[in-house]
PDB file of C-alpha atoms and ligand atoms in Angstrom:
ATOM      1  CA  UNK A   1      82.354-193.279  51.240  1.00 39.00           C
ATOM      2  CA  UNK A   2      82.410-192.023  47.831  1.00 38.00           C
ATOM      3  CA  UNK A   3      79.935-190.443  45.588  1.00 38.00           C
ATOM      4  CA  UNK A   4      78.345-193.499  43.762  1.00 39.00           C
ATOM      5  CA  UNK A   5      78.341-195.029  47.512  1.00 40.00           C
ATOM      6  CA  UNK A   6      76.458-191.484  48.646  1.00 44.00           C
ATOM      7  CA  UNK A   7      74.185-191.886  45.487  1.00 47.00           C
ATOM      8  CA  UNK A   8      72.376-195.328  45.604  1.00 53.00           C
ATOM      9  CA  UNK A   9      68.517-196.052  46.935  1.00 57.00           C
ATOM     10  CA  UNK A  10      70.100-197.819  50.092  1.00 58.00           C
ATOM     11  CA  UNK A  11      72.427-194.897  51.061  1.00 56.00           C
ATOM     12  CA  UNK A  12      69.292-192.420  50.483  1.00 54.00           C
ATOM     13  CA  UNK A  13      66.870-194.213  51.851  1.00 58.00           C
ATOM     14  CA  UNK A  14      68.604-194.957  55.509  1.00 56.00           C
ATOM     15  CA  UNK A  15      69.646-191.468  55.385  1.00 52.00           C
ATOM     16  CA  UNK A  16      65.910-190.312  55.103  1.00 52.00           C
ATOM     17  CA  UNK A  17      64.922-193.220  57.418  1.00 52.00           C
ATOM     18  CA  UNK A  18      67.453-191.811  59.815  1.00 48.00           C
ATOM     19  CA  UNK A  19      65.892-188.659  60.144  1.00 44.00           C
ATOM     20  CA  UNK A  20      63.167-189.904  60.822  1.00 42.00           C
ATOM     21  CA  UNK A  21      61.481-189.939  57.296  1.00 43.00           C
ATOM     22  CA  UNK A  22      58.952-192.339  55.817  1.00 41.00           C
ATOM     23  CA  UNK A  23      61.076-194.798  52.944  1.00 45.00           C
ATOM     24  CA  UNK A  24      57.899-196.334  50.831  1.00 52.00           C
ATOM     25  CA  UNK A  25      58.139-198.582  47.680  1.00 71.00           C
ATOM     26  CA  UNK A  26      59.412-195.596  45.019  1.00 81.00           C
ATOM     27  CA  UNK A  27      57.310-193.110  46.300  1.00 79.00           C
ATOM     28  CA  UNK A  28      59.780-190.480  47.373  1.00 81.00           C
ATOM     29  CA  UNK A  29      58.178-189.116  50.796  1.00 75.00           C
ATOM     30  CA  UNK A  30      60.705-186.384  50.733  1.00 79.00           C
ATOM     31  CA  UNK A  31      59.539-184.619  47.886  1.00 83.00           C
ATOM     32  CA  UNK A  32      56.492-185.811  47.584  1.00 78.00           C
ATOM     33  CA  UNK A  33      56.973-188.038  44.330  1.00 82.00           C
ATOM     34  CA  UNK A  34      55.563-191.352  43.042  1.00 82.00           C
ATOM     35  CA  UNK A  35      58.046-192.792  40.539  1.00 85.00           C
ATOM     36  CA  UNK A  36      56.515-195.593  38.126  1.00 84.00           C
ATOM     37  CA  UNK A  37      59.164-198.312  38.968  1.00 85.00           C
ATOM     38  CA  UNK A  38      63.044-198.771  40.169  1.00 86.00           C
ATOM     39  CA  UNK A  39      64.615-197.334  37.480  1.00 90.00           C
ATOM     40  CA  UNK A  40      62.628-194.293  37.486  1.00 90.00           C
ATOM     41  CA  UNK A  41      62.938-193.874  41.698  1.00 89.00           C
ATOM     42  CA  UNK A  42      66.791-194.321  40.687  1.00 90.00           C
ATOM     43  CA  UNK A  43      66.453-191.535  37.995  1.00 93.00           C
ATOM     44  CA  UNK A  44      64.814-188.994  40.661  1.00 93.00           C
ATOM     45  CA  UNK A  45      67.306-190.188  43.412  1.00 89.00           C
ATOM     46  CA  UNK A  46      69.933-188.896  41.167  1.00 91.00           C
ATOM     47  CA  UNK A  47      68.167-185.403  40.047  1.00 94.00           C
ATOM     48  CA  UNK A  48      69.198-182.055  40.883  1.00 92.00           C
ATOM     49  CA  UNK A  49      66.379-181.342  43.016  1.00 92.00           C
ATOM     50  CA  UNK A  50      66.141-184.375  44.977  1.00 91.00           C
ATOM     51  CA  UNK A  51      69.950-183.780  45.654  1.00 90.00           C
ATOM     52  CA  UNK A  52      69.082-179.840  46.971  1.00 89.00           C
ATOM     53  CA  UNK A  53      65.746-181.285  49.046  1.00 86.00           C
ATOM     54  CA  UNK A  54      67.956-184.074  51.201  1.00 85.00           C
ATOM     55  CA  UNK A  55      70.370-181.610  51.532  1.00 85.00           C
ATOM     56  CA  UNK A  56      67.745-179.588  52.871  1.00 83.00           C
ATOM     57  CA  UNK A  57      66.355-182.689  54.979  1.00 81.00           C
ATOM     58  CA  UNK A  58      70.559-183.641  56.819  1.00 83.00           C
ATOM     59  CA  UNK A  59      70.650-179.464  57.939  1.00 85.00           C
ATOM     60  CA  UNK A  60      67.607-179.806  59.393  1.00 82.00           C
ATOM     61  CA  UNK A  61      65.285-182.400  60.110  1.00 82.00           C
ATOM     62  CA  UNK A  62      63.127-180.250  63.036  1.00 85.00           C
ATOM     63  CA  UNK A  63      61.926-178.081  59.541  1.00 82.00           C
ATOM     64  CA  UNK A  64      61.242-181.288  57.803  1.00 82.00           C
ATOM     65  CA  UNK A  65      59.158-182.789  60.301  1.00 86.00           C
ATOM     66  CA  UNK A  66      57.185-179.810  61.177  1.00 89.00           C
ATOM     67  CA  UNK A  67      56.361-179.503  57.406  1.00 87.00           C
ATOM     68  CA  UNK A  68      54.876-183.089  57.041  1.00 87.00           C
ATOM     69  CA  UNK A  69      53.749-182.709  60.135  1.00 93.00           C
ATOM     70  CA  UNK A  70      51.519-179.761  59.080  1.00 92.00           C
ATOM     71  CA  UNK A  71      50.219-181.802  55.667  1.00 90.00           C
ATOM     72  CA  UNK A  72      49.443-184.496  57.481  1.00 93.00           C
ATOM     73  CA  UNK A  73      47.147-182.624  59.900  1.00 95.00           C
ATOM     74  CA  UNK A  74      46.064-179.883  56.998  1.00 93.00           C
ATOM     75  CA  UNK A  75      45.329-183.176  55.096  1.00 93.00           C
ATOM     76  CA  UNK A  76      43.818-185.433  57.797  1.00 95.00           C
ATOM     77  CA  UNK A  77      41.137-182.449  59.039  1.00 94.00           C
ATOM     78  CA  UNK A  78      40.637-181.828  55.402  1.00 93.00           C
ATOM     79  CA  UNK A  79      39.291-185.104  54.887  1.00 95.00           C
ATOM     80  CA  UNK A  80      37.244-185.109  58.145  1.00 96.00           C
ATOM     81  CA  UNK A  81      35.821-182.062  57.136  1.00 93.00           C
ATOM     82  CA  UNK A  82      35.079-183.223  53.439  1.00 94.00           C
ATOM     83  CA  UNK A  83      34.022-186.715  54.768  1.00 94.00           C
ATOM     84  CA  UNK A  84      32.704-185.720  58.051  1.00 95.00           C
ATOM     85  CA  UNK A  85      31.591-182.202  58.226  1.00 92.00           C
ATOM     86  CA  UNK A  86      30.944-181.514  62.000  1.00 91.00           C
ATOM     87  CA  UNK A  87      29.695-186.005  62.826  1.00 95.00           C
ATOM     88  CA  UNK A  88      31.766-187.899  65.312  1.00 96.00           C
ATOM     89  CA  UNK A  89      33.682-190.644  63.642  1.00 97.00           C
ATOM     90  CA  UNK A  90      35.923-193.044  65.382  1.00 97.00           C
ATOM     91  CA  UNK A  91      39.549-191.688  64.373  1.00 96.00           C
ATOM     92  CA  UNK A  92      39.756-195.145  62.451  1.00 96.00           C
ATOM     93  CA  UNK A  93      37.807-194.781  59.972  1.00 96.00           C
ATOM     94  CA  UNK A  94      39.112-191.107  58.827  1.00 96.00           C
ATOM     95  CA  UNK A  95      42.426-192.006  59.721  1.00 96.00           C
ATOM     96  CA  UNK A  96      42.428-195.668  57.453  1.00 94.00           C
ATOM     97  CA  UNK A  97      40.387-193.132  54.639  1.00 94.00           C
ATOM     98  CA  UNK A  98      43.676-190.921  54.700  1.00 94.00           C
ATOM     99  CA  UNK A  99      46.079-193.061  53.965  1.00 90.00           C
ATOM    100  CA  UNK A 100      44.044-195.078  51.209  1.00 89.00           C
ATOM    101  CA  UNK A 101      45.263-192.205  49.059  1.00 81.00           C
ATOM    102  CA  UNK A 102      48.229-192.762  47.141  1.00 74.00           C
ATOM    103  CA  UNK A 103      50.671-189.957  48.186  1.00 75.00           C
ATOM    104  CA  UNK A 104      49.893-189.395  51.982  1.00 85.00           C
ATOM    105  CA  UNK A 105      51.943-188.707  54.735  1.00 87.00           C
ATOM    106  CA  UNK A 106      53.353-191.407  57.079  1.00 84.00           C
ATOM    107  CA  UNK A 107      52.786-191.052  60.618  1.00 86.00           C
ATOM    108  CA  UNK A 108      56.138-191.280  61.400  1.00 78.00           C
ATOM    109  CA  UNK A 109      57.330-189.034  59.304  1.00 82.00           C
ATOM    110  CA  UNK A 110      55.258-186.504  61.633  1.00 89.00           C
ATOM    111  CA  UNK A 111      56.005-185.227  65.228  1.00 92.00           C
ATOM    112  CA  UNK A 112      53.647-187.835  65.796  1.00 94.00           C
ATOM    113  CA  UNK A 113      53.711-191.055  67.542  1.00 90.00           C
ATOM    114  CA  UNK A 114      50.864-192.408  67.106  1.00 94.00           C
ATOM    115  CA  UNK A 115      47.375-192.272  65.757  1.00 96.00           C
ATOM    116  CA  UNK A 116      45.805-191.622  69.478  1.00 96.00           C
ATOM    117  CA  UNK A 117      48.678-189.066  70.395  1.00 95.00           C
ATOM    118  CA  UNK A 118      47.612-187.370  67.016  1.00 97.00           C
ATOM    119  CA  UNK A 119      43.659-187.496  67.875  1.00 97.00           C
ATOM    120  CA  UNK A 120      45.350-186.092  71.705  1.00 96.00           C
ATOM    121  CA  UNK A 121      46.910-183.323  70.053  1.00 95.00           C
ATOM    122  CA  UNK A 122      44.047-182.229  67.941  1.00 94.00           C
ATOM    123  CA  UNK A 123      42.015-182.252  70.718  1.00 92.00           C
ATOM    124  CA  UNK A 124      44.377-179.907  73.197  1.00 92.00           C
ATOM    125  CA  UNK A 125      44.550-177.986  70.295  1.00 89.00           C
ATOM    126  CA  UNK A 126      40.837-177.307  70.176  1.00 88.00           C
ATOM    127  CA  UNK A 127      41.049-178.011  66.562  1.00 89.00           C
ATOM    128  CA  UNK A 128      38.689-181.055  67.056  1.00 93.00           C
ATOM    129  CA  UNK A 129      36.307-182.408  69.787  1.00 93.00           C
ATOM    130  CA  UNK A 130      37.856-185.804  71.039  1.00 95.00           C
ATOM    131  CA  UNK A 131      36.526-188.133  73.215  1.00 96.00           C
ATOM    132  CA  UNK A 132      37.981-191.759  74.435  1.00 96.00           C
ATOM    133  CA  UNK A 133      35.646-194.749  75.009  1.00 96.00           C
ATOM    134  CA  UNK A 134      36.347-198.314  75.282  1.00 96.00           C
ATOM    135  CA  UNK A 135      36.195-198.949  71.799  1.00 95.00           C
ATOM    136  CA  UNK A 136      38.907-196.373  70.813  1.00 96.00           C
ATOM    137  CA  UNK A 137      38.847-192.663  70.212  1.00 97.00           C
ATOM    138  CA  UNK A 138      36.389-190.587  68.224  1.00 97.00           C
ATOM    139  CA  UNK A 139      36.458-187.162  67.216  1.00 97.00           C
ATOM    140  CA  UNK A 140      34.400-184.524  65.624  1.00 95.00           C
ATOM    141  CA  UNK A 141      35.886-181.355  63.536  1.00 94.00           C
ATOM    142  CA  UNK A 142      34.863-178.314  65.199  1.00 90.00           C
ATOM    143  CA  UNK A 143      33.591-175.459  62.215  1.00 84.00           C
ATOM    144  CA  UNK A 144      35.751-172.401  62.611  1.00 80.00           C
ATOM    145  CA  UNK A 145      34.804-171.137  58.589  1.00 78.00           C
ATOM    146  CA  UNK A 146      33.859-167.969  58.989  1.00 80.00           C
ATOM    147  CA  UNK A 147      31.717-168.364  55.478  1.00 76.00           C
ATOM    148  CA  UNK A 148      30.122-170.881  57.777  1.00 75.00           C
ATOM    149  CA  UNK A 149      29.490-169.155  60.774  1.00 79.00           C
ATOM    150  CA  UNK A 150      28.288-166.518  59.118  1.00 83.00           C
ATOM    151  CA  UNK A 151      25.720-168.796  57.162  1.00 80.00           C
ATOM    152  CA  UNK A 152      24.556-170.556  60.394  1.00 80.00           C
ATOM    153  CA  UNK A 153      24.521-166.667  61.792  1.00 86.00           C
ATOM    154  CA  UNK A 154      22.119-166.404  59.125  1.00 87.00           C
ATOM    155  CA  UNK A 155      20.180-168.758  59.798  1.00 86.00           C
ATOM    156  CA  UNK A 156      19.591-168.147  63.345  1.00 87.00           C
ATOM    157  CA  UNK A 157      17.927-165.023  62.586  1.00 90.00           C
ATOM    158  CA  UNK A 158      15.850-166.404  60.176  1.00 89.00           C
ATOM    159  CA  UNK A 159      14.868-168.844  62.645  1.00 88.00           C
ATOM    160  CA  UNK A 160      14.294-166.129  65.040  1.00 89.00           C
ATOM    161  CA  UNK A 161      12.475-163.474  62.635  1.00 90.00           C
ATOM    162  CA  UNK A 162       9.829-166.671  61.382  1.00 89.00           C
ATOM    163  CA  UNK A 163       9.222-167.424  65.171  1.00 88.00           C
ATOM    164  CA  UNK A 164       8.350-163.572  65.394  1.00 89.00           C
ATOM    165  CA  UNK A 165       6.085-163.103  62.505  1.00 89.00           C
ATOM    166  CA  UNK A 166       4.414-166.980  63.871  1.00 88.00           C
ATOM    167  CA  UNK A 167       3.569-164.980  66.656  1.00 88.00           C
ATOM    168  CA  UNK A 168       2.105-161.515  65.829  1.00 88.00           C
ATOM    169  CA  UNK A 169       0.307-163.890  63.340  1.00 88.00           C
ATOM    170  CA  UNK A 170      -1.015-165.544  66.694  1.00 87.00           C
ATOM    171  CA  UNK A 171      -2.123-162.434  68.023  1.00 87.00           C
ATOM    172  CA  UNK A 172      -3.726-161.265  65.409  1.00 87.00           C
ATOM    173  CA  UNK A 173      -5.255-163.583  65.388  1.00 87.00           C
ATOM    174  CA  UNK A 174      -6.538-163.541  68.217  1.00 86.00           C
ATOM    175  CA  UNK A 175      -7.868-159.939  67.752  1.00 86.00           C
ATOM    176  CA  UNK A 176      -9.535-160.756  65.346  1.00 85.00           C
ATOM    177  CA  UNK A 177     -11.314-163.761  66.626  1.00 85.00           C
ATOM    178  CA  UNK A 178     -11.885-161.116  69.669  1.00 85.00           C
ATOM    179  CA  UNK A 179     -12.780-158.202  68.163  1.00 84.00           C
ATOM    180  CA  UNK A 180     -15.066-160.619  65.799  1.00 83.00           C
ATOM    181  CA  UNK A 181     -17.189-161.919  68.581  1.00 80.00           C
ATOM    182  CA  UNK A 182     -17.713-158.434  70.395  1.00 78.00           C
ATOM    183  CA  UNK A 183     -18.785-157.204  67.016  1.00 72.00           C
ATOM    184  CA  UNK A 184     -21.621-160.252  66.894  1.00 67.00           C
ATOM    185  CA  UNK A 185     -22.913-159.371  70.209  1.00 62.00           C
ATOM    186  CA  UNK A 186     -24.427-155.866  68.980  1.00 59.00           C
ATOM    187  CA  UNK A 187     -25.215-156.735  64.885  1.00 57.00           C
ATOM    188  CA  UNK A 188     -28.337-158.153  63.813  1.00 56.00           C
ATOM    189  CA  UNK A 189     -28.143-160.562  60.769  1.00 57.00           C
ATOM    190  CA  UNK A 190     -28.768-158.207  57.774  1.00 60.00           C
ATOM    191  CA  UNK A 191     -30.043-159.396  55.163  1.00 63.00           C
ATOM    192  CA  UNK A 192     -30.232-157.941  51.429  1.00 60.00           C
ATOM    193  CA  UNK A 193     -31.979-158.327  48.337  1.00 63.00           C
ATOM    194  CA  UNK A 194     -30.535-159.549  45.300  1.00 61.00           C
ATOM    195  CA  UNK A 195     -32.024-158.553  41.705  1.00 60.00           C
ATOM    196  CA  UNK A 196     -31.834-160.139  38.084  1.00 59.00           C
ATOM    197  CA  UNK A 197     -32.589-159.028  35.007  1.00 58.00           C
ATOM    198  CA  UNK A 198     -34.493-161.726  33.556  1.00 64.00           C
ATOM    199  CA  UNK A 199     -34.613-165.395  35.166  1.00 62.00           C
ATOM    200  CA  UNK A 200     -31.874-167.308  32.792  1.00 64.00           C
ATOM    201  CA  UNK A 201     -29.617-165.259  34.189  1.00 60.00           C
ATOM    202  CA  UNK A 202     -27.120-166.756  37.212  1.00 63.00           C
ATOM    203  CA  UNK A 203     -26.836-165.278  40.872  1.00 58.00           C
ATOM    204  CA  UNK A 204     -23.430-165.951  41.540  1.00 61.00           C
ATOM    205  CA  UNK A 205     -21.845-164.046  45.010  1.00 59.00           C
ATOM    206  CA  UNK A 206     -18.631-165.487  47.127  1.00 58.00           C
ATOM    207  CA  UNK A 207     -18.027-166.221  50.515  1.00 58.00           C
ATOM    208  CA  UNK A 208     -15.030-163.914  51.677  1.00 55.00           C
ATOM    209  CA  UNK A 209     -14.852-165.709  55.123  1.00 53.00           C
ATOM    210  CA  UNK A 210     -13.364-168.529  56.548  1.00 50.00           C
ATOM    211  CA  UNK A 211     -13.135-172.479  54.334  1.00 47.00           C
ATOM    212  CA  UNK A 212     -15.046-171.757  51.352  1.00 45.00           C
ATOM    213  CA  UNK A 213     -13.293-168.675  50.635  1.00 43.00           C
ATOM    214  CA  UNK A 214     -12.576-169.173  47.153  1.00 44.00           C
ATOM    215  CA  UNK A 215     -15.047-170.830  46.463  1.00 45.00           C
ATOM    216  CA  UNK A 216     -17.705-169.834  43.866  1.00 47.00           C
ATOM    217  CA  UNK A 217     -21.758-170.544  45.174  1.00 48.00           C
ATOM    218  CA  UNK A 218     -23.952-170.475  41.566  1.00 48.00           C
ATOM    219  CA  UNK A 219     -27.715-170.859  42.538  1.00 47.00           C
ATOM    220  CA  UNK A 220     -29.752-171.145  39.107  1.00 49.00           C
ATOM    221  CA  UNK A 221     -33.108-170.421  40.276  1.00 47.00           C
ATOM    222  CA  UNK A 222     -36.807-170.009  38.776  1.00 51.00           C
ATOM    223  CA  UNK A 223     -37.784-167.668  40.726  1.00 50.00           C
ATOM    224  CA  UNK A 224     -37.314-164.176  39.887  1.00 51.00           C
ATOM    225  CA  UNK A 225     -36.286-163.020  43.695  1.00 52.00           C
ATOM    226  CA  UNK A 226     -34.494-164.467  46.387  1.00 49.00           C
ATOM    227  CA  UNK A 227     -33.331-163.363  49.611  1.00 52.00           C
ATOM    228  CA  UNK A 228     -30.230-164.201  50.638  1.00 52.00           C
ATOM    229  CA  UNK A 229     -28.390-163.596  53.955  1.00 54.00           C
ATOM    230  CA  UNK A 230     -24.996-161.734  53.390  1.00 51.00           C
ATOM    231  CA  UNK A 231     -22.335-163.674  55.944  1.00 49.00           C
ATOM    232  CA  UNK A 232     -19.790-160.264  54.751  1.00 45.00           C
TER     233      UNK A 232
HETATM  234 ZN1   ZN B 301      63.121-186.944  45.879  1.00 51.75          ZN
END
């Protein structure tokens, strides 16, 4: 095989294929480079960087498969986390979204034969909760981000604090009611006199307890003196 034959697209494509890498139209999976057209792809395949990659791939196909597997896994999980959070979702929905990205890694460039294989692997590795149904496999992202875990703990603590406070308040009110009832049995109502300088002046006073705590009661009576019951 002469040098020119080695550099043809067909020859390169078959080399990539034999190493288990996917050939896409005008896309170099190995370099992850998208070319505009056939001419662009030819130019890319002639480039030094591509040739270097090709040499590495043929020397160590396992290393390349590991690389693509890792990238596929990371991209897939990142998409799952970003789009669905920790919601349970059908693996096909995530996969279809993943492959709609132009520069996605094709499954056959990875260590997994099928999406089901990959899904089971995610479950085995503890990266996702997976479960099989008559409709297929479902996956659920497990969030292990230290920031999220810290935030969740903080939230739990706050919830507990609120519950503790509510309990304290309830106990306090209970105590007040109990004291109030005890007090009422002993205390007789107290009457107080309010006096005014002149007849036109208004007498205002607040009821500081119960539902009317902030309401101002205004009386405007002609009587110079008035007896009211002190509700305090
Ligand atoms: Zn390339």
